[in-house]
mmCIF file of C-alpha atoms and ligand atoms in Angstrom:
data_model
loop_
_atom_site.group_PDB
_atom_site.id
_atom_site.type_symbol
_atom_site.label_atom_id
_atom_site.label_comp_id
_atom_site.label_asym_id
_atom_site.label_seq_id
_atom_site.Cartn_x
_atom_site.Cartn_y
_atom_site.Cartn_z
ATOM 1 C CA SER A 16 50.659 -39.979 -80.129
ATOM 2 C CA LYS A 17 47.892 -41.528 -78.196
ATOM 3 C CA GLU A 18 47.792 -38.643 -75.772
ATOM 4 C CA ARG A 19 47.418 -36.016 -78.480
ATOM 5 C CA GLY A 20 44.683 -38.053 -80.082
ATOM 6 C CA THR A 21 42.739 -38.115 -76.884
ATOM 7 C CA ASN A 22 43.154 -34.397 -76.431
ATOM 8 C CA ARG A 23 42.029 -33.685 -79.912
ATOM 9 C CA TYR A 24 38.994 -35.876 -79.420
ATOM 10 C CA ALA A 25 38.198 -34.064 -76.218
ATOM 11 C CA PHE A 26 38.656 -30.711 -77.933
ATOM 12 C CA TYR A 27 36.347 -31.445 -80.850
ATOM 13 C CA SER A 28 33.729 -33.074 -78.729
ATOM 14 C CA ARG A 29 33.770 -30.104 -76.384
ATOM 15 C CA GLU A 30 33.157 -27.821 -79.332
ATOM 16 C CA MET A 31 30.265 -29.897 -80.494
ATOM 17 C CA ARG A 32 28.788 -30.255 -77.088
ATOM 18 C CA GLY A 33 29.240 -26.604 -76.285
ATOM 19 C CA GLU A 34 25.727 -25.561 -76.998
ATOM 20 C CA ILE A 35 24.123 -28.469 -75.185
ATOM 21 C CA GLN A 36 26.407 -27.962 -72.207
ATOM 22 C CA GLN A 37 25.543 -24.283 -72.082
ATOM 23 C CA LYS A 38 21.887 -25.210 -72.072
ATOM 24 C CA THR A 39 22.393 -27.784 -69.319
ATOM 25 C CA ILE A 40 24.325 -25.303 -67.203
ATOM 26 C CA LEU A 41 21.540 -22.767 -67.615
ATOM 27 C CA ILE A 42 18.795 -25.255 -66.749
ATOM 28 C CA ASN A 43 20.694 -26.459 -63.671
ATOM 29 C CA GLY A 44 21.230 -22.878 -62.608
ATOM 30 C CA LEU A 45 17.586 -22.092 -63.224
ATOM 31 C CA TYR A 46 16.538 -24.828 -60.800
ATOM 32 C CA ARG A 47 18.285 -22.948 -58.018
ATOM 33 C CA ALA A 48 17.655 -19.434 -59.276
ATOM 34 C CA LEU A 49 14.341 -19.118 -57.463
ATOM 35 C CA GLU A 50 15.550 -20.178 -54.019
ATOM 36 C CA LYS A 51 18.791 -18.233 -54.446
ATOM 37 C CA GLN A 52 16.725 -15.162 -55.261
ATOM 38 C CA GLU A 53 18.478 -14.534 -58.551
ATOM 39 C CA LEU A 54 15.234 -13.802 -60.379
ATOM 40 C CA LEU A 55 13.810 -10.312 -60.378
ATOM 41 C CA LEU A 56 11.147 -8.318 -62.121
ATOM 42 C CA TYR A 57 11.555 -5.203 -64.169
ATOM 43 C CA TYR A 58 8.516 -3.140 -65.047
ATOM 44 C CA GLN A 59 7.839 -1.244 -68.254
ATOM 45 C CA PRO A 60 5.225 1.515 -68.070
ATOM 46 C CA GLN A 61 2.322 1.826 -70.486
ATOM 47 C CA VAL A 62 1.305 5.375 -71.232
ATOM 48 C CA ASP A 63 -1.991 7.013 -72.149
ATOM 49 C CA ILE A 64 -1.049 9.134 -75.162
ATOM 50 C CA LEU A 65 -3.670 11.808 -74.488
ATOM 51 C CA THR A 66 -2.931 12.455 -70.820
ATOM 52 C CA GLY A 67 0.696 11.330 -70.747
ATOM 53 C CA ARG A 68 -0.086 9.324 -67.622
ATOM 54 C CA ILE A 69 1.057 5.837 -66.740
ATOM 55 C CA THR A 70 -1.926 3.481 -66.857
ATOM 56 C CA GLY A 71 -0.097 0.262 -66.165
ATOM 57 C CA VAL A 72 3.187 -1.598 -66.177
ATOM 58 C CA GLU A 73 4.203 -4.898 -67.715
ATOM 59 C CA ALA A 74 6.242 -7.174 -65.455
ATOM 60 C CA LEU A 75 9.288 -8.523 -67.300
ATOM 61 C CA ILE A 76 11.471 -11.144 -65.702
ATOM 62 C CA ARG A 77 15.266 -10.977 -65.450
ATOM 63 C CA TRP A 78 17.794 -13.491 -64.186
ATOM 64 C CA ASN A 79 20.767 -12.080 -62.378
ATOM 65 C CA HIS A 80 23.132 -15.025 -62.904
ATOM 66 C CA PRO A 81 26.188 -15.090 -60.611
ATOM 67 C CA GLY A 82 28.585 -15.840 -63.491
ATOM 68 C CA LEU A 83 26.819 -14.593 -66.583
ATOM 69 C CA GLY A 84 25.261 -11.348 -65.373
ATOM 70 C CA MET A 85 21.774 -10.427 -66.535
ATOM 71 C CA VAL A 86 20.301 -13.220 -68.633
ATOM 72 C CA GLN A 87 17.430 -12.150 -70.875
ATOM 73 C CA PRO A 88 14.065 -13.938 -70.769
ATOM 74 C CA SER A 89 14.289 -14.782 -74.472
ATOM 75 C CA VAL A 90 17.181 -17.066 -73.460
ATOM 76 C CA PHE A 91 15.847 -18.725 -70.323
ATOM 77 C CA ILE A 92 12.043 -18.699 -70.630
ATOM 78 C CA PRO A 93 12.168 -21.337 -73.418
ATOM 79 C CA LEU A 94 14.399 -23.473 -71.156
ATOM 80 C CA ALA A 95 11.986 -22.987 -68.266
ATOM 81 C CA GLU A 96 9.178 -24.133 -70.552
ATOM 82 C CA GLN A 97 11.075 -27.223 -71.712
ATOM 83 C CA SER A 98 12.046 -28.231 -68.193
ATOM 84 C CA GLY A 99 8.675 -27.594 -66.555
ATOM 85 C CA LEU A 100 10.199 -24.933 -64.327
ATOM 86 C CA ILE A 101 7.888 -22.384 -65.928
ATOM 87 C CA HIS A 102 5.168 -23.400 -63.479
ATOM 88 C CA SER A 103 7.029 -22.391 -60.341
ATOM 89 C CA ILE A 104 8.672 -19.410 -62.047
ATOM 90 C CA GLY A 105 5.345 -18.286 -63.487
ATOM 91 C CA GLU A 106 3.684 -18.411 -60.084
ATOM 92 C CA TRP A 107 6.583 -16.499 -58.551
ATOM 93 C CA VAL A 108 6.220 -13.782 -61.224
ATOM 94 C CA LEU A 109 2.485 -13.529 -60.623
ATOM 95 C CA ARG A 110 2.856 -13.295 -56.846
ATOM 96 C CA THR A 111 5.751 -10.840 -56.947
ATOM 97 C CA ALA A 112 4.025 -8.550 -59.449
ATOM 98 C CA CYS A 113 0.761 -8.509 -57.479
ATOM 99 C CA GLU A 114 2.582 -7.930 -54.184
ATOM 100 C CA GLN A 115 4.496 -5.056 -55.733
ATOM 101 C CA ASN A 116 1.414 -3.438 -57.183
ATOM 102 C CA LYS A 117 -0.414 -3.716 -53.862
ATOM 103 C CA ARG A 118 2.558 -2.121 -52.106
ATOM 104 C CA TRP A 119 2.455 0.828 -54.527
ATOM 105 C CA GLN A 120 -1.250 1.270 -53.787
ATOM 106 C CA ASP A 121 -0.701 0.953 -50.049
ATOM 107 C CA ILE A 122 1.788 3.824 -50.005
ATOM 108 C CA GLY A 123 -0.762 6.012 -51.724
ATOM 109 C CA LEU A 124 0.455 6.062 -55.311
ATOM 110 C CA PRO A 125 -2.172 6.412 -58.053
ATOM 111 C CA PRO A 126 -3.443 2.878 -58.749
ATOM 112 C CA ILE A 127 -2.208 1.275 -61.955
ATOM 113 C CA ARG A 128 -2.578 -2.081 -63.649
ATOM 114 C CA VAL A 129 0.175 -4.667 -63.580
ATOM 115 C CA ALA A 130 0.391 -6.989 -66.576
ATOM 116 C CA VAL A 131 1.874 -10.466 -66.176
ATOM 117 C CA ASN A 132 2.925 -12.746 -69.036
ATOM 118 C CA LEU A 133 1.491 -16.254 -69.018
ATOM 119 C CA SER A 134 3.299 -18.952 -70.949
ATOM 120 C CA PRO A 135 1.164 -21.321 -73.073
ATOM 121 C CA GLU A 136 2.569 -24.077 -70.830
ATOM 122 C CA GLN A 137 0.825 -22.553 -67.833
ATOM 123 C CA PHE A 138 -2.520 -23.025 -69.582
ATOM 124 C CA LYS A 139 -1.887 -26.767 -69.528
ATOM 125 C CA ASN A 140 -1.996 -26.625 -65.751
ATOM 126 C CA PRO A 141 -5.546 -27.380 -64.535
ATOM 127 C CA LYS A 142 -4.723 -25.413 -61.365
ATOM 128 C CA LEU A 143 -4.000 -22.176 -63.211
ATOM 129 C CA VAL A 144 -7.248 -20.432 -62.257
ATOM 130 C CA ALA A 145 -6.927 -21.573 -58.642
ATOM 131 C CA ILE A 146 -3.362 -20.253 -58.501
ATOM 132 C CA VAL A 147 -4.388 -16.828 -59.773
ATOM 133 C CA LYS A 148 -7.301 -16.743 -57.314
ATOM 134 C CA ASN A 149 -4.975 -17.686 -54.484
ATOM 135 C CA VAL A 150 -2.397 -15.047 -55.339
ATOM 136 C CA LEU A 151 -5.089 -12.355 -55.499
ATOM 137 C CA GLU A 152 -6.419 -13.403 -52.104
ATOM 138 C CA ASP A 153 -2.968 -13.636 -50.503
ATOM 139 C CA THR A 154 -1.730 -10.303 -51.831
ATOM 140 C CA ARG A 155 -5.136 -8.591 -51.536
ATOM 141 C CA LEU A 156 -4.605 -6.804 -54.822
ATOM 142 C CA PRO A 157 -8.021 -5.804 -56.204
ATOM 143 C CA PRO A 158 -8.397 -8.004 -59.326
ATOM 144 C CA GLN A 159 -9.079 -5.130 -61.696
ATOM 145 C CA TYR A 160 -5.441 -4.111 -61.273
ATOM 146 C CA LEU A 161 -4.129 -7.388 -62.639
ATOM 147 C CA GLU A 162 -3.930 -8.101 -66.345
ATOM 148 C CA LEU A 163 -2.854 -11.434 -67.790
ATOM 149 C CA GLU A 164 -1.075 -11.459 -71.138
ATOM 150 C CA ILE A 165 -1.598 -14.532 -73.247
ATOM 151 C CA THR A 166 0.024 -15.312 -76.553
ATOM 152 C CA GLU A 167 -1.826 -15.161 -79.803
ATOM 153 C CA SER A 168 -1.227 -18.881 -80.299
ATOM 154 C CA VAL A 169 -3.077 -19.705 -77.058
ATOM 155 C CA ALA A 170 -5.827 -17.284 -77.901
ATOM 156 C CA VAL A 171 -6.590 -18.592 -81.382
ATOM 157 C CA LYS A 172 -6.569 -22.235 -80.376
ATOM 158 C CA GLU A 173 -10.199 -22.002 -79.337
ATOM 159 C CA ALA A 174 -9.635 -25.121 -77.314
ATOM 160 C CA GLU A 175 -12.521 -25.776 -74.991
ATOM 161 C CA THR A 176 -10.247 -25.819 -71.952
ATOM 162 C CA VAL A 177 -8.479 -22.569 -72.841
ATOM 163 C CA ILE A 178 -11.730 -20.702 -73.390
ATOM 164 C CA ARG A 179 -13.080 -22.082 -70.117
ATOM 165 C CA SER A 180 -9.944 -20.983 -68.257
ATOM 166 C CA LEU A 181 -10.155 -17.522 -69.795
ATOM 167 C CA ARG A 182 -13.814 -17.188 -68.769
ATOM 168 C CA GLN A 183 -13.011 -18.303 -65.227
ATOM 169 C CA LEU A 184 -10.101 -15.876 -65.033
ATOM 170 C CA LYS A 185 -12.358 -13.068 -66.162
ATOM 171 C CA GLU A 186 -14.889 -14.068 -63.522
ATOM 172 C CA LEU A 187 -12.184 -13.446 -60.942
ATOM 173 C CA GLY A 188 -12.213 -9.854 -62.161
ATOM 174 C CA VAL A 189 -8.832 -9.732 -63.888
ATOM 175 C CA SER A 190 -8.442 -8.525 -67.450
ATOM 176 C CA ILE A 191 -7.008 -10.485 -70.348
ATOM 177 C CA ALA A 192 -4.744 -9.115 -73.056
ATOM 178 C CA ILE A 193 -3.523 -10.831 -76.202
ATOM 179 C CA ASP A 194 0.194 -10.291 -76.613
ATOM 180 C CA ASP A 195 1.969 -9.652 -79.924
ATOM 181 C CA PHE A 196 -1.323 -9.352 -81.768
ATOM 182 C CA GLY A 197 -0.900 -9.348 -85.542
ATOM 183 C CA SER A 198 2.502 -11.013 -85.534
ATOM 184 C CA GLU A 199 1.627 -14.563 -86.538
ATOM 185 C CA TYR A 200 -1.969 -15.587 -86.784
ATOM 186 C CA SER A 201 -4.785 -13.609 -88.258
ATOM 187 C CA SER A 202 -7.264 -13.943 -85.461
ATOM 188 C CA LEU A 203 -8.996 -10.673 -86.320
ATOM 189 C CA GLY A 204 -12.248 -12.460 -87.067
ATOM 190 C CA ARG A 205 -12.163 -14.543 -83.917
ATOM 191 C CA LEU A 206 -11.481 -11.589 -81.699
ATOM 192 C CA ARG A 207 -15.198 -10.860 -81.430
ATOM 193 C CA SER A 208 -16.024 -14.121 -79.754
ATOM 194 C CA MET A 209 -13.063 -14.229 -77.409
ATOM 195 C CA PRO A 210 -13.139 -13.189 -73.781
ATOM 196 C CA VAL A 211 -10.419 -10.546 -74.080
ATOM 197 C CA ASP A 212 -10.260 -6.930 -72.960
ATOM 198 C CA ARG A 213 -7.184 -5.706 -74.716
ATOM 199 C CA ILE A 214 -4.818 -6.493 -77.515
ATOM 200 C CA LYS A 215 -1.178 -5.594 -77.608
ATOM 201 C CA MET A 216 -0.317 -4.679 -81.154
ATOM 202 C CA ALA A 217 2.859 -6.508 -82.119
ATOM 203 C CA MET A 218 6.139 -4.668 -82.130
ATOM 204 C CA CYS A 219 6.946 -5.929 -85.617
ATOM 205 C CA LEU A 220 3.936 -4.016 -86.989
ATOM 206 C CA ILE A 221 4.967 -0.815 -85.241
ATOM 207 C CA GLN A 222 8.679 -0.876 -85.989
ATOM 208 C CA ASP A 223 8.420 0.068 -89.657
ATOM 209 C CA LEU A 224 5.609 2.582 -89.293
ATOM 210 C CA PRO A 225 4.811 4.737 -91.017
ATOM 211 C CA THR A 226 7.074 3.893 -93.935
ATOM 212 C CA THR A 227 5.838 0.407 -94.813
ATOM 213 C CA PRO A 228 2.405 0.608 -96.493
ATOM 214 C CA LYS A 229 1.480 -2.989 -95.718
ATOM 215 C CA ASP A 230 2.182 -2.692 -91.983
ATOM 216 C CA GLU A 231 0.368 0.610 -92.004
ATOM 217 C CA ALA A 232 -2.720 -1.021 -93.480
ATOM 218 C CA ILE A 233 -2.654 -3.872 -90.969
ATOM 219 C CA ALA A 234 -2.140 -1.502 -88.039
ATOM 220 C CA LYS A 235 -5.063 0.663 -89.170
ATOM 221 C CA ALA A 236 -7.279 -2.380 -89.663
ATOM 222 C CA ILE A 237 -6.501 -3.677 -86.175
ATOM 223 C CA LEU A 238 -7.185 -0.281 -84.587
ATOM 224 C CA TYR A 239 -10.422 0.105 -86.529
ATOM 225 C CA LEU A 240 -11.697 -3.353 -85.694
ATOM 226 C CA ALA A 241 -10.700 -3.160 -82.044
ATOM 227 C CA ARG A 242 -12.492 0.161 -81.611
ATOM 228 C CA ASN A 243 -15.653 -1.190 -83.175
ATOM 229 C CA ILE A 244 -15.885 -4.255 -80.999
ATOM 230 C CA GLY A 245 -14.843 -2.478 -77.840
ATOM 231 C CA VAL A 246 -11.438 -4.072 -77.339
ATOM 232 C CA ARG A 247 -8.712 -1.728 -76.129
ATOM 233 C CA VAL A 248 -5.326 -1.520 -77.800
ATOM 234 C CA VAL A 249 -1.809 -1.022 -76.502
ATOM 235 C CA ALA A 250 0.822 -0.500 -79.169
ATOM 236 C CA GLU A 251 4.112 -2.162 -78.290
ATOM 237 C CA GLY A 252 7.654 -1.209 -79.164
ATOM 238 C CA VAL A 253 7.041 2.450 -79.893
ATOM 239 C CA GLU A 254 10.441 4.072 -80.336
ATOM 240 C CA THR A 255 10.003 7.165 -82.494
ATOM 241 C CA GLU A 256 8.028 10.367 -82.735
ATOM 242 C CA GLN A 257 6.746 9.287 -86.165
ATOM 243 C CA GLN A 258 5.361 6.030 -84.835
ATOM 244 C CA LEU A 259 3.654 7.909 -82.034
ATOM 245 C CA GLU A 260 2.158 10.424 -84.484
ATOM 246 C CA PHE A 261 0.800 7.653 -86.659
ATOM 247 C CA LEU A 262 -0.773 5.882 -83.672
ATOM 248 C CA THR A 263 -2.271 9.092 -82.333
ATOM 249 C CA ARG A 264 -3.750 9.911 -85.717
ATOM 250 C CA TRP A 265 -5.433 6.502 -85.848
ATOM 251 C CA SER A 266 -6.714 6.843 -82.289
ATOM 252 C CA CYS A 267 -4.569 4.324 -80.505
ATOM 253 C CA ARG A 268 -4.857 5.417 -76.909
ATOM 254 C CA GLU A 269 -2.061 3.564 -75.136
ATOM 255 C CA VAL A 270 1.536 2.790 -75.958
ATOM 256 C CA GLN A 271 4.437 0.894 -74.445
ATOM 257 C CA GLY A 272 7.936 1.416 -75.780
ATOM 258 C CA PHE A 273 11.407 2.838 -75.419
ATOM 259 C CA TYR A 274 10.139 6.208 -76.685
ATOM 260 C CA PHE A 275 8.586 6.738 -73.248
ATOM 261 C CA TYR A 276 10.165 4.220 -70.885
ATOM 262 C CA ARG A 277 12.400 1.175 -70.897
ATOM 263 C CA PRO A 278 11.807 -1.697 -68.485
ATOM 264 C CA MET A 279 13.059 -0.557 -65.054
ATOM 265 C CA PRO A 280 13.361 -1.740 -61.460
ATOM 266 C CA ALA A 281 10.370 -1.281 -59.141
ATOM 267 C CA GLU A 282 12.025 1.589 -57.239
ATOM 268 C CA LYS A 283 12.295 3.589 -60.420
ATOM 269 C CA VAL A 284 8.599 3.107 -61.202
ATOM 270 C CA GLU A 285 7.794 4.271 -57.704
ATOM 271 C CA GLU A 286 9.895 7.393 -58.175
ATOM 272 C CA ILE A 287 8.102 8.263 -61.408
ATOM 273 C CA LEU A 288 4.650 7.618 -59.932
ATOM 274 C CA ARG A 289 5.547 9.773 -56.932
ATOM 275 C CA GLN A 290 6.485 12.688 -59.151
ATOM 276 C CA GLY A 291 2.963 12.478 -60.538
ATOM 277 C CA GLN A 292 4.719 11.759 -63.848
HETATM 278 P P1 LIG B 327 6.972 -9.509 -74.583
HETATM 279 O O1 LIG B 327 5.967 -10.044 -73.627
HETATM 280 O O2 LIG B 327 6.504 -9.163 -75.943
HETATM 281 O O3 LIG B 327 7.625 -8.254 -73.859
HETATM 282 C C1 LIG B 327 8.015 -7.067 -74.514
HETATM 283 C C2 LIG B 327 9.481 -7.086 -74.844
HETATM 284 O O4 LIG B 327 9.764 -6.006 -75.727
HETATM 285 C C3 LIG B 327 10.380 -6.875 -73.625
HETATM 286 O O5 LIG B 327 11.569 -7.628 -73.827
HETATM 287 C C4 LIG B 327 10.668 -5.366 -73.722
HETATM 288 O O6 LIG B 327 11.868 -4.998 -73.089
HETATM 289 C C5 LIG B 327 10.756 -5.183 -75.198
HETATM 290 N N1 LIG B 327 10.450 -3.803 -75.605
HETATM 291 C C6 LIG B 327 9.554 -2.974 -75.057
HETATM 292 N N2 LIG B 327 9.519 -1.779 -75.710
HETATM 293 C C7 LIG B 327 10.438 -1.865 -76.703
HETATM 294 C C8 LIG B 327 10.870 -0.956 -77.746
HETATM 295 O O7 LIG B 327 10.419 0.169 -77.870
HETATM 296 N N3 LIG B 327 11.823 -1.431 -78.604
HETATM 297 C C9 LIG B 327 12.356 -2.690 -78.491
HETATM 298 N N4 LIG B 327 13.280 -3.050 -79.365
HETATM 299 N N5 LIG B 327 11.966 -3.561 -77.531
HETATM 300 C C10 LIG B 327 11.016 -3.156 -76.646
HETATM 301 P P2 LIG B 327 12.137 -8.621 -72.732
HETATM 302 O O8 LIG B 327 11.957 -8.052 -71.358
HETATM 303 O O9 LIG B 327 13.496 -9.024 -73.148
HETATM 304 O O10 LIG B 327 11.166 -9.879 -72.814
HETATM 305 C C11 LIG B 327 11.180 -10.721 -73.943
HETATM 306 C C12 LIG B 327 10.081 -11.739 -73.878
HETATM 307 O O11 LIG B 327 10.300 -12.682 -72.813
HETATM 308 C C13 LIG B 327 8.715 -11.147 -73.580
HETATM 309 O O12 LIG B 327 8.180 -10.574 -74.738
HETATM 310 C C14 LIG B 327 7.967 -12.374 -73.102
HETATM 311 O O13 LIG B 327 7.547 -13.157 -74.175
HETATM 312 C C15 LIG B 327 9.051 -13.128 -72.349
HETATM 313 N N6 LIG B 327 8.896 -12.842 -70.916
HETATM 314 C C16 LIG B 327 9.385 -11.807 -70.180
HETATM 315 N N7 LIG B 327 9.021 -11.910 -68.878
HETATM 316 C C17 LIG B 327 8.257 -13.027 -68.793
HETATM 317 C C18 LIG B 327 7.564 -13.683 -67.721
HETATM 318 O O14 LIG B 327 7.541 -13.242 -66.561
HETATM 319 N N8 LIG B 327 6.895 -14.841 -68.033
HETATM 320 C C19 LIG B 327 6.867 -15.346 -69.295
HETATM 321 N N9 LIG B 327 6.184 -16.472 -69.528
HETATM 322 N N10 LIG B 327 7.492 -14.755 -70.324
HETATM 323 C C20 LIG B 327 8.183 -13.608 -70.076
HETATM 324 CA CA1 LIG B 328 4.032 -9.435 -72.968
HETATM 325 CA CA1 LIG B 329 4.602 -8.392 -76.601
#
């Protein structure tokens, strides 16, 4: 019948549109997520292997969606980038992370660095440096306690404007880290000429240590090079004793990974810092 035909059409088209609809629902929700205070930051500690102390935390965004529960950034950050929302979300992350770190310092906890992820999209904003400057002034966090994480793809571009932005950011007194180093591009050679303080060795290199000879060679090469040009290294995604042993043996000083801590709410970080770790 005509009715059944219509239903069937509706059914199939719903199936096909499912993914797009899901995306649209998420983007619409994301527009209101900021004002409805559904976004929050988790923090994952970075640990100095030798002293066992927390040297910094990376701010990692979460979306507490009223219907879907916790939505992971790998799902909604790409949508925020496509829709342009990344600019307001990115500024919110920056401000919230700096405010939080200042609060920890103000209550007398040992000062640590907070690392904030910057999307490549944010580098297209000519106001980026001014925004960071503003946030530092407003929150009164001393700049040396803010680190900005940029992706390898931004870092290797060597675009005039990117390099200029990085220099200006460094002039503010913040530090710059290259995220997921060694995962895609081989920017080892360019590292020397780039205004960066730290590299974060990619999780994919760490995960198969020390059983995969090729990853082992790359990891060693990165550690060796970084040490010789005075760039610090944080190894990401450390989950096992064996990985930690390998990194210690090759003089990687700092690690971030589930072996020590998972990303956690701010209160939990505070508790750990209070206990003197
Ligand atoms: P990322 O910047 O590389 O962040 C590290 C990710 O690795 C986090 O996932 C963290 O939970 C996870 N991780 C840390 N240690 C381990 C480990 O030992 N094992 C495993 N399997 N995973 C580990 P998360 O929080 O889901 O974030 C995913 C990505 O989303 C981030 O990757 C980053 O690219 C993006 N992201 C997160 N927060 C922000 C933000 O505020 N702004 C922007 N632009 N991107 C963000
Ligand atoms: Ca990161
Ligand atoms: Ca990373």
